[in-house]
Every structure is written in C-alpha cells, then in structure tokens.
mmCIF file of C-alpha atoms in Angstrom:
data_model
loop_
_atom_site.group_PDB
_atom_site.id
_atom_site.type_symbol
_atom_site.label_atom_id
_atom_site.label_comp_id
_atom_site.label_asym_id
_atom_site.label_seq_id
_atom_site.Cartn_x
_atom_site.Cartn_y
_atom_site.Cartn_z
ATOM 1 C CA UNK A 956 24.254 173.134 55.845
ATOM 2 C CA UNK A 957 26.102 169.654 56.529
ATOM 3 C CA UNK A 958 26.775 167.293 53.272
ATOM 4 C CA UNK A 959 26.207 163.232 53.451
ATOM 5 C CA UNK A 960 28.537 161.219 51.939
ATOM 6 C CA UNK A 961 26.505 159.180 49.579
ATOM 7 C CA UNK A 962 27.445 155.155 49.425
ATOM 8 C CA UNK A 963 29.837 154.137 46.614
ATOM 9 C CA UNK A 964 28.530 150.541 46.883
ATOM 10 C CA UNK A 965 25.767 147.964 48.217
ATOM 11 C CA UNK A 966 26.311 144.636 47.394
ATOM 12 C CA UNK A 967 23.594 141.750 48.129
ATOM 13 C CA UNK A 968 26.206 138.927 48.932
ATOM 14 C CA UNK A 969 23.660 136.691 48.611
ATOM 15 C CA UNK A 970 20.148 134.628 49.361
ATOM 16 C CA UNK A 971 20.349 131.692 50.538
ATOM 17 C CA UNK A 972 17.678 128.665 52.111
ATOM 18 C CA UNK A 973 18.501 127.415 55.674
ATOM 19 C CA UNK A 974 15.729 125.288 56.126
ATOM 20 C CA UNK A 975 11.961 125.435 54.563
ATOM 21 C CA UNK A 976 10.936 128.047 56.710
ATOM 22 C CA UNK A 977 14.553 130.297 57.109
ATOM 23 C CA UNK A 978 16.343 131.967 54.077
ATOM 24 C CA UNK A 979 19.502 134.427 55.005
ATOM 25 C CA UNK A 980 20.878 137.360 53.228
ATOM 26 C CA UNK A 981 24.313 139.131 53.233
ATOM 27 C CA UNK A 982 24.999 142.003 51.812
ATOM 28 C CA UNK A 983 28.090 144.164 51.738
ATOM 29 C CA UNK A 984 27.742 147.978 52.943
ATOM 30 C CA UNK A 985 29.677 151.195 52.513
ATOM 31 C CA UNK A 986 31.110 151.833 56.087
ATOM 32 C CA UNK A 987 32.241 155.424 54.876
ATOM 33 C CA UNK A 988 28.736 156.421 53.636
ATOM 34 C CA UNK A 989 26.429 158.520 56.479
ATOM 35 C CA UNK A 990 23.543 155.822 56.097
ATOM 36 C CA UNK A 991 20.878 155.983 58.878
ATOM 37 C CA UNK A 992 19.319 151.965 58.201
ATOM 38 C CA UNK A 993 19.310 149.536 55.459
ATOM 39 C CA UNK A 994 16.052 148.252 54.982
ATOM 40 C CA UNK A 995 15.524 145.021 53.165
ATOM 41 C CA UNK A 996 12.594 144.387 50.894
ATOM 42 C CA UNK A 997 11.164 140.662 49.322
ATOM 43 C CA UNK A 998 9.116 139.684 46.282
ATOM 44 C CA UNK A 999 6.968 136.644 45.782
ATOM 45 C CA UNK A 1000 5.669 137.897 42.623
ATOM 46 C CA UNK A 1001 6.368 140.293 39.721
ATOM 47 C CA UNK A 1002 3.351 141.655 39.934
ATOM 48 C CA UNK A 1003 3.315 142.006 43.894
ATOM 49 C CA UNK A 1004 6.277 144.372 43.995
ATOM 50 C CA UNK A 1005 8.782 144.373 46.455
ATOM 51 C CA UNK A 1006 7.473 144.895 50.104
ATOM 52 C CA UNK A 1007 10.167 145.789 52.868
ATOM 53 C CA UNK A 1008 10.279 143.111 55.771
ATOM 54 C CA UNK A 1009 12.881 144.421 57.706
ATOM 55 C CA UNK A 1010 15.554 146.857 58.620
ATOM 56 C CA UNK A 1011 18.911 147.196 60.435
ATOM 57 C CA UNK A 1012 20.419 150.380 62.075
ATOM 58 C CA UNK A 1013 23.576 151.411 61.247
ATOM 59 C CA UNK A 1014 26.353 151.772 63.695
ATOM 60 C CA UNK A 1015 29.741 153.384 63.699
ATOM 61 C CA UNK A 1016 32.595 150.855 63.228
ATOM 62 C CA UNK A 1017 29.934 148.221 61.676
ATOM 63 C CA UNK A 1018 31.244 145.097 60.133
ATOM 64 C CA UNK A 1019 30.570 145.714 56.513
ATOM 65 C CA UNK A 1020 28.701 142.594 55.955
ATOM 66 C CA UNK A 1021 25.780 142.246 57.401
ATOM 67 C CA UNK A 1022 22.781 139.433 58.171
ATOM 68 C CA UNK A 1023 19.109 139.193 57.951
ATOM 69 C CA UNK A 1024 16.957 135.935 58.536
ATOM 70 C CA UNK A 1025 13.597 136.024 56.923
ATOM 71 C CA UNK A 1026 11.291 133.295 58.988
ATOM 72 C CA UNK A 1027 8.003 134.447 57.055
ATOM 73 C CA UNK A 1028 9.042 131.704 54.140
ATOM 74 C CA UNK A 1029 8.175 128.508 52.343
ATOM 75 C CA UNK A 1030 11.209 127.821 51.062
ATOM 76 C CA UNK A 1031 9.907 124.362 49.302
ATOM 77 C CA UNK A 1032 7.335 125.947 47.445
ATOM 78 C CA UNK A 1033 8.521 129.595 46.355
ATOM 79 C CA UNK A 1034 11.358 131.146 45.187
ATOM 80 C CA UNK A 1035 12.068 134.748 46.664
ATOM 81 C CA UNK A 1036 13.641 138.070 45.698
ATOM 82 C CA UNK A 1037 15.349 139.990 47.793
ATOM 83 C CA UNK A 1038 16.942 143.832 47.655
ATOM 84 C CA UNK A 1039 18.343 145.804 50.139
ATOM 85 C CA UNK A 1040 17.964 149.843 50.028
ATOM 86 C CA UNK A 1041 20.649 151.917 51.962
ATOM 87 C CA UNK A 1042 18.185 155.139 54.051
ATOM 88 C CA UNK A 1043 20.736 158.263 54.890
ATOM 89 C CA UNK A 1044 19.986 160.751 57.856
ATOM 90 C CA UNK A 1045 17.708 162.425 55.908
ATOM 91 C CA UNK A 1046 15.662 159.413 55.531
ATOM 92 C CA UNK A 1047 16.594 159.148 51.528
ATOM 93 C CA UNK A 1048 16.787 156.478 49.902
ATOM 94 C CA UNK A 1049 20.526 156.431 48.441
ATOM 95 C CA UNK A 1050 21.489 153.326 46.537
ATOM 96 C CA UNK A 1051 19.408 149.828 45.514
ATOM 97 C CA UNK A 1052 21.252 147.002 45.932
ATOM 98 C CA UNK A 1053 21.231 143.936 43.193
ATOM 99 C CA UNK A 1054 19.023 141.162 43.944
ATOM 100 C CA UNK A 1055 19.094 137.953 45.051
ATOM 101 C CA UNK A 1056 16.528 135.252 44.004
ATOM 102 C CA UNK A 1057 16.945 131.688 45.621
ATOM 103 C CA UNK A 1058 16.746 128.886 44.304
ATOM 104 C CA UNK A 1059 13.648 126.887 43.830
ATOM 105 C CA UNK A 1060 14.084 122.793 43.775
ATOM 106 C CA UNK A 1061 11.648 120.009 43.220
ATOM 107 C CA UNK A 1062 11.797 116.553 42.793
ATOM 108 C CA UNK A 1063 10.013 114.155 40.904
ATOM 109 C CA UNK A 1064 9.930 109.824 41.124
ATOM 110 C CA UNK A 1065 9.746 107.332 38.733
ATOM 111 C CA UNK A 1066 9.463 103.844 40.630
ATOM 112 C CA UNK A 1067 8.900 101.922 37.525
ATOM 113 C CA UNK A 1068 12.719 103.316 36.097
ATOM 114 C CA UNK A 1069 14.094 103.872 39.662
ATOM 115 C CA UNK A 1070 15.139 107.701 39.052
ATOM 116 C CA UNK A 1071 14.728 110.638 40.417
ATOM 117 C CA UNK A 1072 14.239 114.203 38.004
ATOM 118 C CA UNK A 1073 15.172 117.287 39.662
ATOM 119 C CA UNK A 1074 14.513 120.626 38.654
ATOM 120 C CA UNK A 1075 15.569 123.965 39.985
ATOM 121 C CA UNK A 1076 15.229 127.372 39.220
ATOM 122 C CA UNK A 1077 18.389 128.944 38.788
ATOM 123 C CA UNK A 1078 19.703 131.673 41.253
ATOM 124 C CA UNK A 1079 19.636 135.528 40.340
ATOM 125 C CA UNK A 1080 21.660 138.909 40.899
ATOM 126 C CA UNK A 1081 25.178 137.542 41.094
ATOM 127 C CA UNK A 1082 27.806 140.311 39.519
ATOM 128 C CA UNK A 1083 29.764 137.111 38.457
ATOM 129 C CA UNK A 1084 26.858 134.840 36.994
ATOM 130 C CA UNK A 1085 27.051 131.523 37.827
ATOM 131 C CA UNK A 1086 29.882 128.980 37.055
ATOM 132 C CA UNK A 1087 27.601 125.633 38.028
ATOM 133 C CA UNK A 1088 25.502 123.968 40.170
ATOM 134 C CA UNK A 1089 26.717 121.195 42.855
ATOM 135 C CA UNK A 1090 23.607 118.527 43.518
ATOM 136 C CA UNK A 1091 23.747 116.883 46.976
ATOM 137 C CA UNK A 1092 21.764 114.063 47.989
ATOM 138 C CA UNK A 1093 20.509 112.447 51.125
ATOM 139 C CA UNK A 1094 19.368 108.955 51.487
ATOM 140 C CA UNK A 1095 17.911 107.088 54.859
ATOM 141 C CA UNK A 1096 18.246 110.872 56.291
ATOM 142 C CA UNK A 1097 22.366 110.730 55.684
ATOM 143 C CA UNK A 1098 23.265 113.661 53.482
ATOM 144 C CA UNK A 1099 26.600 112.509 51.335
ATOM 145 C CA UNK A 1100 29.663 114.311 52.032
ATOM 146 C CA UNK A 1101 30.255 115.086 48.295
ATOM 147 C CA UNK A 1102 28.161 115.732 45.531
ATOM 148 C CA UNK A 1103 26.643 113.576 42.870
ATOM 149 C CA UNK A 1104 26.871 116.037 40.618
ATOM 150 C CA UNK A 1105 28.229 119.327 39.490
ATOM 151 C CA UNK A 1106 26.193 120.603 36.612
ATOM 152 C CA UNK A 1107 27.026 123.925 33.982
ATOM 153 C CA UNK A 1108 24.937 126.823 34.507
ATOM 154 C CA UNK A 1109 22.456 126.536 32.064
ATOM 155 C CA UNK A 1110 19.500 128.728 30.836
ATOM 156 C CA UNK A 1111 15.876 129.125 32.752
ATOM 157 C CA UNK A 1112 15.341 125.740 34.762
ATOM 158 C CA UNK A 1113 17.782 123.086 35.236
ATOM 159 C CA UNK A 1114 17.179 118.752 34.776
ATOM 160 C CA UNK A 1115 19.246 116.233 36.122
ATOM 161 C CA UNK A 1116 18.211 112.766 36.310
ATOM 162 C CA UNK A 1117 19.392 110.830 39.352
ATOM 163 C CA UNK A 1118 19.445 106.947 38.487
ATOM 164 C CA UNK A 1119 19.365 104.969 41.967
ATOM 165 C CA UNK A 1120 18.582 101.626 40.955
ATOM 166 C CA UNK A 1121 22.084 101.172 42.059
ATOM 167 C CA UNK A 1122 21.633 102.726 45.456
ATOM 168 C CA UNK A 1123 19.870 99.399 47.512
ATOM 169 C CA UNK A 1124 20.636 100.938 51.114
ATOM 170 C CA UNK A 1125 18.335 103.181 52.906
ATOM 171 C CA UNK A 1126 14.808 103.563 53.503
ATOM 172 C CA UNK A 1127 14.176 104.213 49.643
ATOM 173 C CA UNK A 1128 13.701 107.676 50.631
ATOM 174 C CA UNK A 1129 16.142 110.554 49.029
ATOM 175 C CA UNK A 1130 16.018 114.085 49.420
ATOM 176 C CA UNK A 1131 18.037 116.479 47.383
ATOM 177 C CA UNK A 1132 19.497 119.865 47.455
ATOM 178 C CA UNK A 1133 21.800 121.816 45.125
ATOM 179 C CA UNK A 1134 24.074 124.698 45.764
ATOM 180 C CA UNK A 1135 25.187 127.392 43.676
ATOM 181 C CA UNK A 1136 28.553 128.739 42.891
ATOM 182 C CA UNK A 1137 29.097 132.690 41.831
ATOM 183 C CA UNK A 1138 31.714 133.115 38.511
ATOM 184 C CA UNK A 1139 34.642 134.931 38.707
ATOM 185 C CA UNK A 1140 33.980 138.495 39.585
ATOM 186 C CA UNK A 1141 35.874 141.580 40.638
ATOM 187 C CA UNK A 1142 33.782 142.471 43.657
ATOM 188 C CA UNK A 1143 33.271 145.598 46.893
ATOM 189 C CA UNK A 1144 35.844 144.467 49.096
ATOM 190 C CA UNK A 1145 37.816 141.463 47.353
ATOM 191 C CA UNK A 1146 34.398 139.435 48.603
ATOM 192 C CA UNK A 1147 35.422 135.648 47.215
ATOM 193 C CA UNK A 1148 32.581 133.945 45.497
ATOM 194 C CA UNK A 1149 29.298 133.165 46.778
ATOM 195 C CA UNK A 1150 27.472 129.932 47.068
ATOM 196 C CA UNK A 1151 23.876 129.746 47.413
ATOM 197 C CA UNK A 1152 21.852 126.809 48.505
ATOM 198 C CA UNK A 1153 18.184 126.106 47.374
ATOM 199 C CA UNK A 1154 15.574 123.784 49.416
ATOM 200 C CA UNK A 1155 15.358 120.393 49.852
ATOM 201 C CA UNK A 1156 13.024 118.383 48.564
ATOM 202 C CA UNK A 1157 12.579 114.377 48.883
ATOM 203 C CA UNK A 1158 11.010 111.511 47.350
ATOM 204 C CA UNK A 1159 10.070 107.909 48.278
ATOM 205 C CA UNK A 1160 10.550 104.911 46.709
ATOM 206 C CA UNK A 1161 8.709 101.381 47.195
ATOM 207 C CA UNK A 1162 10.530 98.472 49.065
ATOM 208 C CA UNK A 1163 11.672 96.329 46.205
ATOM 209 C CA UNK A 1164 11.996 92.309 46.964
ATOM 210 C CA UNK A 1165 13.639 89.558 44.732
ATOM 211 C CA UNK A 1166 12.687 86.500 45.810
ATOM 212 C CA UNK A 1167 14.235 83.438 44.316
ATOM 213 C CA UNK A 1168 12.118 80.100 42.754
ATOM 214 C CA UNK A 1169 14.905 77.899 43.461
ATOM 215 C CA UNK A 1170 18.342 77.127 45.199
ATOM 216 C CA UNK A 1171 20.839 74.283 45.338
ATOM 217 C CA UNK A 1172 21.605 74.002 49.217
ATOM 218 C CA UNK A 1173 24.746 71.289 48.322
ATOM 219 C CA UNK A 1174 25.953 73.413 45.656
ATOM 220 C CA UNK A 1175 28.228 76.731 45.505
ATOM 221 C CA UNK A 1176 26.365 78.672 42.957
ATOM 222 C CA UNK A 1177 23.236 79.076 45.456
ATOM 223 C CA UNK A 1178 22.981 77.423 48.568
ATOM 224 C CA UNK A 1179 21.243 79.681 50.581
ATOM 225 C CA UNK A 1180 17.292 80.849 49.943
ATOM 226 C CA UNK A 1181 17.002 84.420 51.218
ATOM 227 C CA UNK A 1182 15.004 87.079 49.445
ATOM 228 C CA UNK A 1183 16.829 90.126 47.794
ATOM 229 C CA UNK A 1184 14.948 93.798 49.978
ATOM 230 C CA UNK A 1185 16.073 97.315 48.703
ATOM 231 C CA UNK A 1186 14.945 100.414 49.670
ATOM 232 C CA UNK A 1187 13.670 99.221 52.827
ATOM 233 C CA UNK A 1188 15.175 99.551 56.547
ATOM 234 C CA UNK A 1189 12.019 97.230 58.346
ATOM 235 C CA UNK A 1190 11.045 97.835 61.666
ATOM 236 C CA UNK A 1191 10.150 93.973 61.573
ATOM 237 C CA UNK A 1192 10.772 91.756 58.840
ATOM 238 C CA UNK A 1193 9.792 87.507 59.202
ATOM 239 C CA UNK A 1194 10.202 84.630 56.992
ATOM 240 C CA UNK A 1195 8.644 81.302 57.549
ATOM 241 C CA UNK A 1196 8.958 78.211 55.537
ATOM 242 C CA UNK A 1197 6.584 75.298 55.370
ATOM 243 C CA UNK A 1198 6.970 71.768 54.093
ATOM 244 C CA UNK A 1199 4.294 70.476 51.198
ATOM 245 C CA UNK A 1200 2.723 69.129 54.871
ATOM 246 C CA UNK A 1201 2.416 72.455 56.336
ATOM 247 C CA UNK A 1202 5.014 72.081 58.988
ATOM 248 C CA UNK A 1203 7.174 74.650 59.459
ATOM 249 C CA UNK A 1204 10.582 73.936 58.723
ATOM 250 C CA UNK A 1205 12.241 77.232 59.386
ATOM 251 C CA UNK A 1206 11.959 80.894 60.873
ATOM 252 C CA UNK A 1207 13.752 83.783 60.880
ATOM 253 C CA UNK A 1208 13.016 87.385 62.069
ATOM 254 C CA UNK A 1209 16.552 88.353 61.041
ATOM 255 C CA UNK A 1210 16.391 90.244 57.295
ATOM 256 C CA UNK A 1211 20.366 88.925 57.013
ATOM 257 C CA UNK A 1212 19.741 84.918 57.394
ATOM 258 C CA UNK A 1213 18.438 82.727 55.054
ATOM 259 C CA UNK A 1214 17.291 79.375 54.960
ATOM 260 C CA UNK A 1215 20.196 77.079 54.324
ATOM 261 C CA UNK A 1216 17.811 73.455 53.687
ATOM 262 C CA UNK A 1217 17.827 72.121 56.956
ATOM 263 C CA UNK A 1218 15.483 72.096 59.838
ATOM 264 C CA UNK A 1219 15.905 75.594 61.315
ATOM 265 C CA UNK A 1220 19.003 75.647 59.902
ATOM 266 C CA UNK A 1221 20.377 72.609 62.110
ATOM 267 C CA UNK A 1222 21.254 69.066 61.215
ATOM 268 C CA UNK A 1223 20.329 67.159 57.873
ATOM 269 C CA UNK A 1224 18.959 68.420 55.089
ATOM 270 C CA UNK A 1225 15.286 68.052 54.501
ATOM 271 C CA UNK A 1226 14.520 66.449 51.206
ATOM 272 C CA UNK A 1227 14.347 67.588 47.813
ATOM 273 C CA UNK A 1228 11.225 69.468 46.435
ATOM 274 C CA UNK A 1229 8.771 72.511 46.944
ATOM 275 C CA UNK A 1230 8.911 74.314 50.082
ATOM 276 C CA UNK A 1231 6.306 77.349 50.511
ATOM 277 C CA UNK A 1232 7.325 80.289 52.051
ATOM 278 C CA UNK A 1233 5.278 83.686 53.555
ATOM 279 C CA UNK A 1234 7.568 86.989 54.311
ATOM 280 C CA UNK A 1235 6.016 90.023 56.058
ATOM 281 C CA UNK A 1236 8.035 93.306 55.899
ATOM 282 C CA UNK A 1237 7.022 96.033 58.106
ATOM 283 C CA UNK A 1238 8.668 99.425 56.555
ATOM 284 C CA UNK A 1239 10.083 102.644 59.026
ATOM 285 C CA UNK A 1240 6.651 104.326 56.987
ATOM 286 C CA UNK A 1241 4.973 101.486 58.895
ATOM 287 C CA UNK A 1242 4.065 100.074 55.276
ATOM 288 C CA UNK A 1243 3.130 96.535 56.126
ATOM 289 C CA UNK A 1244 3.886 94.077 52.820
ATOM 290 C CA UNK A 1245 3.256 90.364 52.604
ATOM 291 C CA UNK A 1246 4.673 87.759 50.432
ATOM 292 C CA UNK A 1247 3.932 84.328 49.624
ATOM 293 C CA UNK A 1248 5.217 81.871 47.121
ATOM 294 C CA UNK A 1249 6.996 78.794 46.578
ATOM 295 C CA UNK A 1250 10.565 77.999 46.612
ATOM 296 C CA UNK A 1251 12.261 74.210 44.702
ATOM 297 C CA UNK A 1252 15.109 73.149 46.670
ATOM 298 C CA UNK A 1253 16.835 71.304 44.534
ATOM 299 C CA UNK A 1254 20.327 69.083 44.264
#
C-alpha cells in the first residue's frame, strides 16, 4: 500500500474574456499534492450542469498557476462558469475548485438623449468579493487609456449611464468594456488580487449636423458659414453654395473650411442676402446623407 497526499488547496484565479470567442482561466494548484490531471469543467446553464472541456497533466516541478483557453465561446452573448477538479493517480476526484463566472456586458443607445446604458452581470467565485468595477470605453476604434468610470460593487446587474453628447470626435461609434477588481483577501500563495474583464460590446450613433441660418462675414461674432458634424469621420464630405441665380459661388470638399462670403473664398465679397447651400456627407458606414437649405449672409 502507497498513500497520496491529498491537495490542501485549488484556487480558480480567475475567468476572464479575451476576445468574443476566447475566455482564459488561472487557477492556483497544490504542487505537493500527488494529482494525476486537473480537468476543467464549464456551465452555460443551471440546469445544464457543468460539462468538462478540458484537462491538463500534471508534471513534477509545475508552475503552480496554470492556463486554459476555452475557444468554444460567445463571449458577447453568454456568461460562463467555470470549475476546475484536481484527478489523483487513482483517478479520484480530490478537491473542487471555486468558480469563476465572467462577466456579461451589453450596451444599449439612446440617440435622441445621446447616452449610452450599460449593463453587466457581475463576476462570481472571488474569495475576496469584489471591491468595484472599472468601465473602459472605445470610440472611432481608440480604446482610452483610463477609465470613465470606476463603479462600487453592487448587487445582481450593474447600470451606468454614459452621457456623450460631449464626446463630438469619432465615428459616433463606442464600444465598452469593464473590468473587475477582487477585495482584499488572504489567498494560496500570497496571490495579489484578481481583475477580470467582461466583453465588449458597441453602439452607433447618427452623424449629427448644425447648420447655421445666418452669418455676418464683416463681423467677429460669425464670419465664417460652415456646418457643425459630430459623430462622423466622412469618407467624402462636399458643400456647394449657390447664389439666388443658381451660380455657384463656392465649393469645398474639405469638412474643415467654410465659406467666408466671397467668390470661392477669393476677392470681394458677394452681396448681402440668401445664399442656398446642398452638403452631402458620406459616413466610414458608407451612410450617404444630404442636406439642403438656405443660409442669410448678412452685414
């Protein structure tokens, strides 16, 4: 008769999304323990179960914390659960590990208010809970360096309301992601605290154009007639303006330079009175939008 050494510990570091279809675990083994594999099991559903999608051998003189992609995922639309189960030489099952359930984000627009909602559900199986949320946010593809936000860990699902009526750059598309941060634990193997990060999810919004009825070329409150575009990087943008005779007067297909009251910008002014103008915006969504209107120059 030989005797195993049974594991003291097995510790599911954590869950975390890479990408919609990649999420990674860690979890921290018992070098000391005569384990033969740990296999690690997933759950979609409660009433599914947990179903084992893969295993890893152990080896003598193993790093203690070890890695396993799952690439069977959809990370944007499901939140999984993951355990790991440590299998000794005698093919027993020794120890269950916590879990880990990622977190689940979605987004949702109001163009009318210019915000964005997002809601998550929160992360599971920390030993230490969870001291807050940090809420990233990408816009024009560019992820910011910092976050937005840093929220309390709350109860069940989590809000946060995202006003970007102030945010005029970009393509008025945003995509969002949050991260979570464990509490203050004593952990196996003075681990520090986790972080886990949940999908991303994005959301368009409209171009938005302000185009004025009037400006004062000879005067400094608003000499210049040039239309107002947010959340819109064009792939082509024009602007042509006609005299009441239907000449054209001016033309641009630069979304920086407006029309200053002379002819193409040049010379003398033309005279007082109501110009009409047409502007065609083609978006990066290769949106095509048209507008046409009239502008008063005026002294």
């Amino acid at each position: 008769d030989f005797f195993l050494k049974d594991p003291n510990f097995l510790y599911l570091y954590r869950s975390t999304v890479v990408s919609d279809n990649q999420i990674d675990i860690q979890f921290y083994v018992d070098t000391a323990a005569d384990a033969k594999s740990y296999t690690i099991k997933r759950m979609e559903k409660p009433t599914d179960g947990f179903i084992a999608i893969g295993s890893i051998n152990a080896t003598s003189g193993m790093n203690p914390m070890l890695s396993f992609s799952d690439f069977n995922v959809e990370s944007k639309i499901k939140s999984y659960t993951y355990i790991v189960e440590m299998v000794n030489l005698c093919n027993e099952v020794k120890i269950t590990s916590n879990i880990g359930k990622t977190i689940l984000l979605y987004t949702i627009n109001d163009k009318l208010e210019l915000t964005n909602t997002i809601i998550w559900i929160p992360y599971e199986g920390w030993v230490g809970g969870i001291s807050g949320y940090e809420i990233y946010r990408a816009f024009g593809g560019v992820w910011e360096t910092t976050p937005i936000a840093s929220m309390p860990a709350l109860l069940d699902t989590i809000i946060y309301v995202d006003d970007v009526s102030t945010v005029l750059k970009g393509n008025g598309e945003f995509c969002y992601k949050v991260i979570a941060l464990e509490g203050p634990a004593l952990r196996v193997g003075n681990l520090s605290d986790a972080k886990s990060a949940s999908n991303e999810d994005c959301v368009d919004h409209d171009p938005l154009i302000y185009i004025p009825n009037a400006f004062a070329p000879e005067s400094s409150f608003n000499p210049i007639f040039k239309p107002v575009v947010t959340f819109a990087e064009p792939n082509s943008y024009q602007m042509i303006i006609y005299n009441r005779w239907g000449q054209e007067v001016f033309k641009t297909k630069n979304i920086e330079e407006g029309w200053n009251g002379a002819f193409n910008n040049k010379g003398d002014l033309q005279e007082i009175g109501v110009y009409v103008y047409f502007i065609e915006i083609n978006s990066s969504g290769n949106q095509q939008y048209q507008y046409r209107g009239k502008v008063t120059m005026v002294r």
